[in-house]
Tab-separated table of N, CA, C and O in Angstrom:
chain	number	residue	atom	x	y	z
J	1074	MET	N	81.246	91.722	92.623
J	1074	MET	CA	80.731	90.435	91.529
J	1074	MET	C	82.278	89.491	91.196
J	1074	MET	O	81.891	90.546	90.057
J	1075	PRO	N	82.262	88.249	91.324
J	1075	PRO	CA	83.298	87.328	90.587
J	1075	PRO	C	82.949	87.669	89.089
J	1075	PRO	O	81.030	87.406	89.226
J	1076	PRO	N	83.686	87.441	87.894
J	1076	PRO	CA	82.746	87.816	86.619
J	1076	PRO	C	82.283	86.131	86.365
J	1076	PRO	O	82.957	85.731	86.892
J	1077	LYS	N	81.644	86.686	85.612
J	1077	LYS	CA	80.914	85.060	84.921
J	1077	LYS	C	81.464	84.531	82.843
J	1077	LYS	O	81.121	86.014	82.616
J	1078	SER	N	81.234	83.933	82.491
J	1078	SER	CA	81.506	83.753	81.130
J	1078	SER	C	79.367	83.749	80.969
J	1078	SER	O	79.070	83.276	81.855
J	1079	SER	N	79.436	84.220	79.084
J	1079	SER	CA	78.417	83.369	78.715
J	1079	SER	C	77.459	82.304	79.031
J	1079	SER	O	76.405	81.842	79.585
J	1080	ALA	N	78.991	81.487	78.910
J	1080	ALA	CA	78.071	79.244	78.929
J	1080	ALA	C	77.878	79.616	80.637
J	1080	ALA	O	77.526	78.318	80.432
J	1081	ALA	N	78.308	79.936	81.162
J	1081	ALA	CA	78.497	79.757	82.801
J	1081	ALA	C	77.427	79.825	83.218
J	1081	ALA	O	76.758	80.650	83.180
J	1082	LEU	N	76.416	78.792	84.468
J	1082	LEU	CA	75.882	78.714	85.247
J	1082	LEU	C	76.163	78.775	86.827
J	1082	LEU	O	76.007	78.315	87.065
J	1083	LEU	N	76.190	79.520	87.048
J	1083	LEU	CA	76.293	80.323	88.752
J	1083	LEU	C	76.058	81.507	89.438
J	1083	LEU	O	74.574	81.659	88.948
J	1084	ASP	N	76.216	80.331	90.228
J	1084	ASP	CA	75.221	81.183	91.907
J	1084	ASP	C	76.023	82.507	92.503
J	1084	ASP	O	77.181	81.911	92.623
J	1085	TYR	N	75.276	83.486	93.111
J	1085	TYR	CA	75.698	84.224	93.678
J	1085	TYR	C	74.944	84.675	94.507
J	1085	TYR	O	74.054	84.534	94.953
J	1086	SER	N	76.089	85.162	95.882
J	1086	SER	CA	75.117	85.347	97.695
J	1086	SER	C	75.926	87.183	97.425
J	1086	SER	O	75.869	87.709	97.320
J	1087	VAL	N	74.356	87.502	98.456
J	1087	VAL	CA	74.118	88.821	98.254
J	1087	VAL	C	73.467	88.758	99.909
J	1087	VAL	O	72.570	87.484	100.372
J	1088	ASP	N	74.499	89.221	101.023
J	1088	ASP	CA	74.715	88.817	102.696
J	1088	ASP	C	73.666	90.097	102.719
J	1088	ASP	O	74.149	91.489	102.483
J	1089	PHE	N	72.719	90.116	103.281
J	1089	PHE	CA	71.874	91.119	104.323
J	1089	PHE	C	71.788	90.112	105.675
J	1089	PHE	O	71.423	91.229	106.383
J	1090	THR	N	73.079	90.292	106.379
J	1090	THR	CA	73.504	90.145	107.655
J	1090	THR	C	73.314	91.452	108.540
J	1090	THR	O	72.558	91.775	109.935
J	1091	GLY	N	73.757	92.704	107.670
J	1091	GLY	CA	74.106	93.695	108.709
J	1091	GLY	C	72.246	94.264	108.610
J	1091	GLY	O	72.557	95.224	109.704
J	1092	TRP	N	71.888	94.150	107.555
J	1092	TRP	CA	70.468	95.066	107.369
J	1092	TRP	C	69.476	94.375	109.171
J	1092	TRP	O	68.809	94.995	109.215
J	1093	LEU	N	70.187	92.869	108.596
J	1093	LEU	CA	69.091	92.464	109.900
J	1093	LEU	C	69.744	92.141	110.874
J	1093	LEU	O	68.806	92.239	112.410
J	1094	THR	N	70.807	92.789	111.587
J	1094	THR	CA	71.124	92.380	112.396
J	1094	THR	C	70.566	93.604	113.464
J	1094	THR	O	69.770	94.354	113.337
J	1095	ASP	N	70.059	92.443	114.385
J	1095	ASP	CA	69.212	93.493	116.659
J	1095	ASP	C	67.691	92.801	116.426
J	1095	ASP	O	67.075	93.661	116.395
J	1096	THR	N	67.292	92.617	114.790
J	1096	THR	CA	65.747	92.879	114.481
J	1096	THR	C	64.524	91.444	115.404
J	1096	THR	O	64.073	91.864	115.040
J	1097	GLY	N	65.895	90.490	114.744
J	1097	GLY	CA	65.206	89.406	115.608
J	1097	GLY	C	64.817	88.958	114.133
J	1097	GLY	O	63.354	87.600	113.755
J	1098	ASP	N	64.543	88.875	112.814
J	1098	ASP	CA	63.663	89.027	111.806
J	1098	ASP	C	64.776	88.164	110.617
J	1098	ASP	O	66.046	88.389	111.103
J	1099	MET	N	63.524	87.732	110.094
J	1099	MET	CA	65.041	85.918	109.169
J	1099	MET	C	64.036	86.865	107.376
J	1099	MET	O	62.987	86.774	106.971
J	1100	ILE	N	64.744	86.520	106.565
J	1100	ILE	CA	64.192	86.361	105.373
J	1100	ILE	C	63.038	85.610	104.924
J	1100	ILE	O	63.489	83.919	105.770
J	1101	GLU	N	62.112	85.106	104.750
J	1101	GLU	CA	61.181	84.512	104.408
J	1101	GLU	C	61.416	83.474	103.105
J	1101	GLU	O	61.647	83.887	102.415
J	1102	SER	N	60.704	82.219	103.264
J	1102	SER	CA	60.929	81.204	102.524
J	1102	SER	C	59.922	81.830	101.579
J	1102	SER	O	58.887	82.197	101.627
J	1103	GLY	N	60.842	81.795	100.293
J	1103	GLY	CA	60.196	82.041	99.220
J	1103	GLY	C	59.790	83.638	98.803
J	1103	GLY	O	59.716	84.218	97.789
J	1104	GLY	N	61.229	84.069	99.784
J	1104	GLY	CA	61.275	85.901	99.989
J	1104	GLY	C	61.803	86.726	99.324
J	1104	GLY	O	62.667	87.334	99.377
J	1105	VAL	N	62.928	86.073	97.951
J	1105	VAL	CA	63.892	86.137	97.171
J	1105	VAL	C	63.482	86.327	95.753
J	1105	VAL	O	62.915	85.787	95.104
J	1106	SER	N	63.569	87.496	95.363
J	1106	SER	CA	63.638	87.884	93.950
J	1106	SER	C	64.606	88.470	93.282
J	1106	SER	O	65.179	89.167	94.039
J	1107	ALA	N	64.886	88.370	92.003
J	1107	ALA	CA	66.073	89.009	91.369
J	1107	ALA	C	65.282	89.355	89.743
J	1107	ALA	O	64.846	89.066	88.815
J	1108	THR	N	65.947	90.512	89.791
J	1108	THR	CA	65.354	90.912	88.655
J	1108	THR	C	67.019	91.843	87.753
J	1108	THR	O	68.046	92.106	88.057
J	1109	VAL	N	66.932	91.685	86.815
J	1109	VAL	CA	68.538	91.982	86.030
J	1109	VAL	C	68.111	93.486	85.027
J	1109	VAL	O	67.240	93.130	83.856
J	1110	ARG	N	68.158	94.349	85.309
J	1110	ARG	CA	68.086	96.172	85.472
J	1110	ARG	C	68.391	96.457	83.414
J	1110	ARG	O	67.934	97.119	82.739
J	1111	THR	N	69.485	94.886	83.431
J	1111	THR	CA	70.514	95.548	81.792
J	1111	THR	C	69.464	95.176	80.844
J	1111	THR	O	69.792	94.889	79.672
J	1112	ALA	N	68.576	93.664	81.375
J	1112	ALA	CA	68.149	92.939	80.029
J	1112	ALA	C	67.806	94.094	79.056
J	1112	ALA	O	66.917	95.068	79.661
J	1113	ALA	N	67.925	93.277	77.796
J	1113	ALA	CA	67.691	93.725	76.805
J	1113	ALA	C	65.987	94.014	75.836
J	1113	ALA	O	65.356	94.164	74.441
J	1114	GLY	N	65.168	92.281	76.164
J	1114	GLY	CA	64.515	91.863	75.353
J	1114	GLY	C	65.108	90.635	74.700
J	1114	GLY	O	64.548	90.238	73.754
J	1115	PHE	N	66.639	90.360	74.640
J	1115	PHE	CA	67.568	89.663	73.904
J	1115	PHE	C	67.472	88.042	74.749
J	1115	PHE	O	67.296	88.170	75.481
J	1116	SER	N	67.652	87.249	73.909
J	1116	SER	CA	67.784	85.382	74.431
J	1116	SER	C	68.967	84.785	74.571
J	1116	SER	O	69.131	84.244	75.863
J	1117	TYR	N	69.718	86.308	74.900
J	1117	TYR	CA	70.950	86.374	75.358
J	1117	TYR	C	71.023	86.906	76.162
J	1117	TYR	O	72.454	87.007	76.685
J	1118	ASP	N	70.364	87.191	77.008
J	1118	ASP	CA	70.552	88.391	77.730
J	1118	ASP	C	70.840	87.643	79.422
J	1118	ASP	O	70.383	85.877	79.494
J	1119	LEU	N	71.677	87.800	80.139
J	1119	LEU	CA	71.660	87.596	81.278
J	1119	LEU	C	70.464	87.922	82.056
J	1119	LEU	O	69.820	88.258	81.978
J	1120	ALA	N	69.537	86.065	82.295
J	1120	ALA	CA	69.028	85.490	83.091
J	1120	ALA	C	68.815	84.602	84.461
J	1120	ALA	O	69.683	84.522	84.562
J	1121	VAL	N	67.725	85.130	85.219
J	1121	VAL	CA	67.491	84.769	87.048
J	1121	VAL	C	66.565	83.347	86.354
J	1121	VAL	O	66.206	83.630	86.101
J	1122	ILE	N	67.429	82.165	87.084
J	1122	ILE	CA	66.877	80.839	86.774
J	1122	ILE	C	66.559	80.552	87.774
J	1122	ILE	O	65.414	80.049	87.987
J	1123	TRP	N	67.220	80.985	89.040
J	1123	TRP	CA	66.489	80.628	90.691
J	1123	TRP	C	67.328	81.570	91.148
J	1123	TRP	O	67.976	81.894	91.621
J	1124	ALA	N	65.451	82.155	92.181
J	1124	ALA	CA	66.553	82.776	93.540
J	1124	ALA	C	65.782	81.782	94.609
J	1124	ALA	O	64.467	81.885	95.321
J	1125	GLU	N	66.644	82.385	95.769
J	1125	GLU	CA	66.300	81.500	97.180
J	1125	GLU	C	67.356	82.046	98.291
J	1125	GLU	O	67.975	82.403	98.394
J	1126	PRO	N	66.804	81.708	99.465
J	1126	PRO	CA	66.900	83.013	100.771
J	1126	PRO	C	67.798	81.130	101.260
J	1126	PRO	O	67.680	80.331	100.987
J	1127	PHE	N	68.724	81.672	101.926
J	1127	PHE	CA	70.358	80.868	102.706
J	1127	PHE	C	70.317	81.570	104.285
J	1127	PHE	O	70.718	82.941	104.162
J	1128	SER	N	70.339	80.289	105.072
J	1128	SER	CA	70.390	80.278	106.378
J	1128	SER	C	70.022	81.536	107.012
J	1128	SER	O	70.680	82.500	107.142
J	1129	GLY	N	68.831	82.110	106.185
J	1129	GLY	CA	67.753	82.893	107.128
J	1129	GLY	C	67.854	85.168	107.047
J	1129	GLY	O	67.779	85.491	107.060
J	1130	THR	N	69.563	84.670	106.118
J	1130	THR	CA	70.176	86.688	105.813
J	1130	THR	C	70.853	86.475	105.228
J	1130	THR	O	71.381	87.489	104.032
J	1131	GLN	N	71.524	85.640	103.791
J	1131	GLN	CA	71.326	85.385	103.043
J	1131	GLN	C	71.278	85.238	101.499
J	1131	GLN	O	69.291	84.290	101.628
J	1132	ALA	N	70.755	86.016	100.262
J	1132	ALA	CA	70.143	85.747	98.957
J	1132	ALA	C	70.816	85.131	97.942
J	1132	ALA	O	72.135	85.322	97.799
J	1133	VAL	N	70.139	83.900	97.595
J	1133	VAL	CA	71.315	82.927	96.645
J	1133	VAL	C	70.821	83.691	95.490
J	1133	VAL	O	69.098	83.078	95.334
J	1134	VAL	N	71.553	83.499	94.236
J	1134	VAL	CA	70.730	84.267	92.727
J	1134	VAL	C	71.237	83.363	91.690
J	1134	VAL	O	72.667	83.412	92.062
J	1135	MET	N	70.463	82.413	91.147
J	1135	MET	CA	71.567	81.639	89.837
J	1135	MET	C	71.305	82.072	88.853
J	1135	MET	O	70.131	82.739	88.397
J	1136	LEU	N	72.413	82.472	87.739
J	1136	LEU	CA	72.398	83.192	86.842
J	1136	LEU	C	73.260	82.816	85.298
J	1136	LEU	O	73.982	82.062	85.674
J	1137	ALA	N	72.535	82.584	84.445
J	1137	ALA	CA	72.698	82.267	83.276
J	1137	ALA	C	72.676	83.337	82.142
J	1137	ALA	O	71.894	84.331	82.332
J	1138	SER	N	73.824	82.855	81.041
J	1138	SER	CA	74.283	83.573	80.059
J	1138	SER	C	74.381	85.147	79.918
J	1138	SER	O	75.408	85.016	80.621
J	1139	GLY	N	74.345	85.811	78.898
J	1139	GLY	CA	74.789	87.374	79.496
J	1139	GLY	C	75.335	87.548	78.148
J	1139	GLY	O	76.122	87.092	77.771
J	1140	PRO	N	75.647	89.186	77.714
J	1140	PRO	CA	76.266	89.666	76.661
J	1140	PRO	C	77.862	89.055	76.765
J	1140	PRO	O	78.093	90.199	77.722
J	1141	ALA	N	78.237	89.274	76.464
J	1141	ALA	CA	79.855	89.031	76.342
J	1141	ALA	C	80.795	90.543	76.726
J	1141	ALA	O	79.787	91.348	75.606
J	1142	GLY	N	80.862	90.620	77.862
J	1142	GLY	CA	82.122	91.810	77.245
J	1142	GLY	C	81.476	92.646	78.072
J	1142	GLY	O	81.887	94.716	77.597
J	1143	THR	N	80.136	92.644	78.667
J	1143	THR	CA	79.281	93.879	79.311
J	1143	THR	C	79.174	93.710	80.367
J	1143	THR	O	80.182	92.981	81.162
J	1144	PHE	N	78.941	94.328	81.333
J	1144	PHE	CA	78.857	94.338	82.815
J	1144	PHE	C	77.447	94.810	83.179
J	1144	PHE	O	76.677	95.675	82.655
J	1145	GLN	N	76.512	93.343	83.884
J	1145	GLN	CA	75.384	93.010	83.914
J	1145	GLN	C	74.551	93.902	85.378
J	1145	GLN	O	75.293	93.444	86.132
J	1146	ILE	N	74.189	95.247	85.317
J	1146	ILE	CA	73.254	94.509	87.078
J	1146	ILE	C	72.105	94.055	87.368
J	1146	ILE	O	70.950	93.839	86.236
J	1147	VAL	N	72.057	93.230	88.462
J	1147	VAL	CA	71.229	92.811	88.671
J	1147	VAL	C	70.097	92.681	90.298
J	1147	VAL	O	71.518	93.354	91.298
J	1148	ASN	N	69.455	93.658	90.460
J	1148	ASN	CA	68.006	94.172	91.547
J	1148	ASN	C	68.134	92.603	92.319
J	1148	ASN	O	66.780	91.685	91.261
J	1149	VAL	N	68.390	92.276	93.273
J	1149	VAL	CA	67.726	91.425	94.332
J	1149	VAL	C	67.077	92.089	95.376
J	1149	VAL	O	67.985	92.751	96.193
J	1150	GLN	N	66.007	91.536	95.533
J	1150	GLN	CA	64.485	92.104	96.506
J	1150	GLN	C	65.124	90.907	98.118
J	1150	GLN	O	64.668	89.416	97.250
J	1151	VAL	N	64.351	91.507	99.283
J	1151	VAL	CA	64.368	90.210	99.991
J	1151	VAL	C	63.179	90.537	100.688
J	1151	VAL	O	62.699	92.063	100.898
J	1152	ILE	N	62.490	89.608	101.380
J	1152	ILE	CA	61.127	90.104	101.913
J	1152	ILE	C	61.629	89.553	103.062
J	1152	ILE	O	61.886	88.347	103.301
J	1153	THR	N	61.375	90.015	104.418
J	1153	THR	CA	61.364	89.580	105.877
J	1153	THR	C	59.876	88.282	105.909
J	1153	THR	O	58.966	89.447	105.898
J	1154	GLN	N	60.721	87.680	107.387
J	1154	GLN	CA	59.112	86.860	107.771
J	1154	GLN	C	58.315	88.441	108.148
J	1154	GLN	O	57.218	88.060	108.682
J	1155	GLN	N	58.783	89.538	108.770
J	1155	GLN	CA	58.197	90.504	109.846
J	1155	GLN	C	57.654	91.557	108.833
J	1155	GLN	O	57.198	92.384	109.235
J	1156	GLY	N	58.132	91.031	107.553
J	1156	GLY	CA	57.508	91.705	106.318
J	1156	GLY	C	58.390	93.835	106.465
J	1156	GLY	O	57.970	94.060	104.914
J	1157	ARG	N	59.778	92.897	106.403
J	1157	ARG	CA	60.229	94.000	105.483
J	1157	ARG	C	61.153	94.068	104.559
J	1157	ARG	O	61.244	92.711	104.165
J	1158	THR	N	61.290	94.819	103.247
J	1158	THR	CA	61.909	94.556	102.370
J	1158	THR	C	63.573	95.555	102.258
J	1158	THR	O	63.332	96.548	102.506
J	1159	CYS	N	63.899	94.637	101.405
J	1159	CYS	CA	64.990	95.803	100.459
J	1159	CYS	C	66.066	95.179	99.151
J	1159	CYS	O	65.223	93.595	99.506
J	1160	THR	N	66.249	95.960	98.529
J	1160	THR	CA	67.047	95.627	97.292
J	1160	THR	C	68.242	95.563	97.555
J	1160	THR	O	68.547	97.438	97.510
J	1161	GLN	N	68.942	94.565	96.748
J	1161	GLN	CA	70.546	95.363	96.606
J	1161	GLN	C	70.948	95.517	94.737
J	1161	GLN	O	70.139	94.606	95.131
J	1162	GLU	N	71.348	95.883	94.945
J	1162	GLU	CA	71.695	95.669	93.759
J	1162	GLU	C	73.326	95.585	93.388
J	1162	GLU	O	74.438	95.595	94.297
J	1163	ILE	N	73.269	94.372	92.258
J	1163	ILE	CA	74.288	93.069	92.389
J	1163	ILE	C	75.246	93.713	90.975
J	1163	ILE	O	74.617	93.928	89.773
J	1164	ILE	N	76.514	93.756	90.640
J	1164	ILE	CA	77.051	93.687	89.105
J	1164	ILE	C	77.679	93.026	88.645
J	1164	ILE	O	78.935	92.300	89.403
J	1165	VAL	N	77.212	91.803	87.596
J	1165	VAL	CA	77.803	91.072	87.147
J	1165	VAL	C	78.554	91.235	85.938
J	1165	VAL	O	77.876	91.212	84.314
J	1166	PRO	N	80.037	91.040	86.068
J	1166	PRO	CA	80.711	91.592	84.794
J	1166	PRO	C	80.852	90.184	83.866
J	1166	PRO	O	81.008	88.813	84.120
J	1167	ILE	N	80.331	89.912	82.860
J	1167	ILE	CA	80.298	89.096	81.730
J	1167	ILE	C	81.825	88.873	80.788
J	1167	ILE	O	82.192	90.070	80.042
J	1168	ILE	N	82.520	87.859	80.693
J	1168	ILE	CA	83.650	88.094	80.103
J	1168	ILE	C	83.806	88.095	78.728
J	1168	ILE	O	82.767	86.887	78.373
J	1169	GLN	N	84.587	88.338	77.852
J	1169	GLN	CA	84.527	88.500	76.285
J	1169	GLN	C	85.203	87.047	76.371
J	1169	GLN	O	84.921	86.934	74.646
J	1170	GLU	N	85.875	86.258	76.609
J	1170	GLU	CA	86.837	84.941	76.457
J	1170	GLU	C	85.783	83.965	75.218
J	1170	GLU	O	86.529	83.371	75.085
J	1171	THR	N	84.287	84.229	76.242
J	1171	THR	CA	83.919	82.967	75.201
J	1171	THR	C	82.933	83.764	74.724
J	1171	THR	O	82.661	85.210	74.129
J	1172	GLU	N	82.098	82.594	73.761
J	1172	GLU	CA	80.998	82.895	72.913
J	1172	GLU	C	79.531	83.365	73.581
J	1172	GLU	O	79.500	82.852	74.893
J	1173	ILE	N	78.500	83.582	73.128
J	1173	ILE	CA	77.293	84.794	74.375
J	1173	ILE	C	76.539	83.007	73.418
J	1173	ILE	O	76.352	82.058	72.736
J	1174	VAL	N	76.483	82.473	74.674
J	1174	VAL	CA	74.837	82.133	74.787
J	1174	VAL	C	73.203	82.270	74.924
J	1174	VAL	O	73.583	82.580	76.000
J	1175	ASP	N	72.769	80.880	74.009
J	1175	ASP	CA	71.663	81.935	73.950
J	1175	ASP	C	70.348	80.656	74.563
J	1175	ASP	O	70.865	79.702	73.979
J	1176	LEU	N	70.290	81.893	75.512
J	1176	LEU	CA	68.848	80.532	76.298
J	1176	LEU	C	67.810	79.994	75.265
J	1176	LEU	O	67.307	79.105	76.021
J	1177	SER	N	67.385	80.463	74.601
J	1177	SER	CA	66.485	79.866	73.823
J	1177	SER	C	66.815	78.317	72.514
J	1177	SER	O	65.616	78.066	72.220
J	1178	THR	N	68.095	77.649	72.715
J	1178	THR	CA	68.635	77.114	71.852
J	1178	THR	C	68.418	76.419	73.202
J	1178	THR	O	68.770	74.786	72.978
J	1179	HIS	N	68.553	76.144	74.235
J	1179	HIS	CA	68.488	74.863	75.476
J	1179	HIS	C	67.026	74.621	75.731
J	1179	HIS	O	66.161	75.666	75.818
């Protein structure tokens, strides 16, 4: 995944097209969730702002904050209209060149 600064509010997409090929199935409306596995309980942890399906086979996740100079692991899970579930792990590098953004102050 492309790197982000702690200050950036960026969206990342995860493509599930290959997994859904020839199933006739699509990601359910509201069927996307994301969890930051590397969260340590700090207000400056990488945070999921929202997660939504896009064009039936992709998940889009909006991320904010994150400790500078780290690699953050995010699990993106989808549920399909036919009840299938799949989780993809993404790794988001947080660049060190900017200050850490504390979400509790916004």
